Amino acid sequence: AIRRQRQMCKETGYRLIYALYLSDCRQTERQLAQELGISQSAVHKRKKKILKNLKFLVIKFEKSSQQESERGT
């Protein structure tokens, strides 16, 4: 049950970021909130959390890539 819930969160997070930033027909937070049946503030909070996690992952990846290139030199 927990795995299913976690997967749903990942899919919703991807859909949210895709709709707000990547889609050819970008949506506003308000439009997306109406489509998902939640408040605009809930969309905003989810967006901020997802972007914070993405930033963490990018920084972590950059650091590991940098360490690997230093070892190779």
PDB file of C-alpha atoms in Angstrom:
ATOM      1  CA  ALA A   1       0.000   0.000   0.000  1.00  0.00           C
ATOM      2  CA  ILE A   2       2.822   2.398   0.868  1.00  0.00           C
ATOM      3  CA  ARG A   3       4.651   1.630  -2.381  1.00  0.00           C
ATOM      4  CA  ARG A   4       1.504   2.313  -4.400  1.00  0.00           C
ATOM      5  CA  GLN A   5       1.003   5.647  -2.617  1.00  0.00           C
ATOM      6  CA  ARG A   6       4.649   6.586  -3.187  1.00  0.00           C
ATOM      7  CA  GLN A   7       4.373   5.766  -6.898  1.00  0.00           C
ATOM      8  CA  MET A   8       1.227   7.886  -7.175  1.00  0.00           C
ATOM      9  CA  CYS A   9       3.077  10.804  -5.576  1.00  0.00           C
ATOM     10  CA  LYS A  10       5.917  10.456  -8.084  1.00  0.00           C
ATOM     11  CA  GLU A  11       3.477  10.389 -10.989  1.00  0.00           C
ATOM     12  CA  THR A  12       1.552  13.383  -9.665  1.00  0.00           C
ATOM     13  CA  GLY A  13       4.806  15.257  -9.114  1.00  0.00           C
ATOM     14  CA  TYR A  14       5.971  14.557 -12.646  1.00  0.00           C
ATOM     15  CA  ARG A  15       2.587  15.584 -14.043  1.00  0.00           C
ATOM     16  CA  LEU A  16       2.672  18.783 -12.023  1.00  0.00           C
ATOM     17  CA  ILE A  17       6.147  19.817 -13.189  1.00  0.00           C
ATOM     18  CA  TYR A  18       5.375  18.797 -16.759  1.00  0.00           C
ATOM     19  CA  ALA A  19       2.168  20.851 -16.834  1.00  0.00           C
ATOM     20  CA  LEU A  20       3.782  23.921 -15.261  1.00  0.00           C
ATOM     21  CA  TYR A  21       7.118  23.957 -17.109  1.00  0.00           C
ATOM     22  CA  LEU A  22       7.572  21.418 -19.894  1.00  0.00           C
ATOM     23  CA  SER A  23       4.298  21.123 -21.776  1.00  0.00           C
ATOM     24  CA  ASP A  24       3.709  23.043 -25.004  1.00  0.00           C
ATOM     25  CA  CYS A  25       0.415  24.164 -23.415  1.00  0.00           C
ATOM     26  CA  ARG A  26       1.728  25.246 -20.022  1.00  0.00           C
ATOM     27  CA  GLN A  27      -0.800  25.692 -17.261  1.00  0.00           C
ATOM     28  CA  THR A  28      -0.915  28.107 -14.379  1.00  0.00           C
ATOM     29  CA  GLU A  29      -0.994  26.853 -10.806  1.00  0.00           C
ATOM     30  CA  ARG A  30      -4.657  27.866 -10.658  1.00  0.00           C
ATOM     31  CA  GLN A  31      -5.567  25.936 -13.828  1.00  0.00           C
ATOM     32  CA  LEU A  32      -3.716  22.851 -12.648  1.00  0.00           C
ATOM     33  CA  ALA A  33      -5.366  23.070  -9.221  1.00  0.00           C
ATOM     34  CA  GLN A  34      -8.805  23.090 -10.829  1.00  0.00           C
ATOM     35  CA  GLU A  35      -7.889  20.087 -12.982  1.00  0.00           C
ATOM     36  CA  LEU A  36      -6.545  18.129  -9.989  1.00  0.00           C
ATOM     37  CA  GLY A  37      -9.368  19.198  -7.671  1.00  0.00           C
ATOM     38  CA  ILE A  38      -7.075  20.819  -5.105  1.00  0.00           C
ATOM     39  CA  SER A  39      -6.317  24.396  -4.072  1.00  0.00           C
ATOM     40  CA  GLN A  40      -3.822  26.633  -5.845  1.00  0.00           C
ATOM     41  CA  SER A  41      -1.822  26.885  -2.622  1.00  0.00           C
ATOM     42  CA  ALA A  42      -1.575  23.079  -2.486  1.00  0.00           C
ATOM     43  CA  VAL A  43      -0.195  23.050  -6.044  1.00  0.00           C
ATOM     44  CA  HIS A  44       2.285  25.763  -5.079  1.00  0.00           C
ATOM     45  CA  LYS A  45       3.452  23.850  -1.990  1.00  0.00           C
ATOM     46  CA  ARG A  46       3.889  20.633  -3.980  1.00  0.00           C
ATOM     47  CA  LYS A  47       5.773  22.497  -6.699  1.00  0.00           C
ATOM     48  CA  LYS A  48       8.166  24.052  -4.184  1.00  0.00           C
ATOM     49  CA  LYS A  49       8.792  20.682  -2.529  1.00  0.00           C
ATOM     50  CA  ILE A  50       9.424  18.938  -5.860  1.00  0.00           C
ATOM     51  CA  LEU A  51      11.770  21.692  -7.066  1.00  0.00           C
ATOM     52  CA  LYS A  52      13.684  21.559  -3.771  1.00  0.00           C
ATOM     53  CA  ASN A  53      14.123  17.786  -4.180  1.00  0.00           C
ATOM     54  CA  LEU A  54      15.214  18.202  -7.801  1.00  0.00           C
ATOM     55  CA  LYS A  55      17.769  20.805  -6.779  1.00  0.00           C
ATOM     56  CA  PHE A  56      19.136  18.445  -4.128  1.00  0.00           C
ATOM     57  CA  LEU A  57      19.418  15.618  -6.673  1.00  0.00           C
ATOM     58  CA  VAL A  58      21.157  17.832  -9.234  1.00  0.00           C
ATOM     59  CA  ILE A  59      23.681  19.064  -6.681  1.00  0.00           C
ATOM     60  CA  LYS A  60      24.284  15.515  -5.468  1.00  0.00           C
ATOM     61  CA  PHE A  61      24.800  14.320  -9.067  1.00  0.00           C
ATOM     62  CA  GLU A  62      27.177  17.195  -9.850  1.00  0.00           C
ATOM     63  CA  LYS A  63      29.259  16.472  -6.761  1.00  0.00           C
ATOM     64  CA  SER A  64      29.509  12.765  -7.550  1.00  0.00           C
ATOM     65  CA  SER A  65      30.423  13.521 -11.184  1.00  0.00           C
ATOM     66  CA  GLN A  66      33.073  15.975 -10.053  1.00  0.00           C
ATOM     67  CA  GLN A  67      34.558  13.444  -7.625  1.00  0.00           C
ATOM     68  CA  GLU A  68      34.677  10.795 -10.335  1.00  0.00           C
ATOM     69  CA  SER A  69      36.466  13.145 -12.754  1.00  0.00           C
ATOM     70  CA  GLU A  70      38.989  14.077 -10.060  1.00  0.00           C
ATOM     71  CA  ARG A  71      39.752  10.404  -9.462  1.00  0.00           C
ATOM     72  CA  GLY A  72      40.307   9.864 -13.169  1.00  0.00           C
ATOM     73  CA  THR A  73      42.860  12.667 -13.397  1.00  0.00           C
TER      74      THR A  73
END
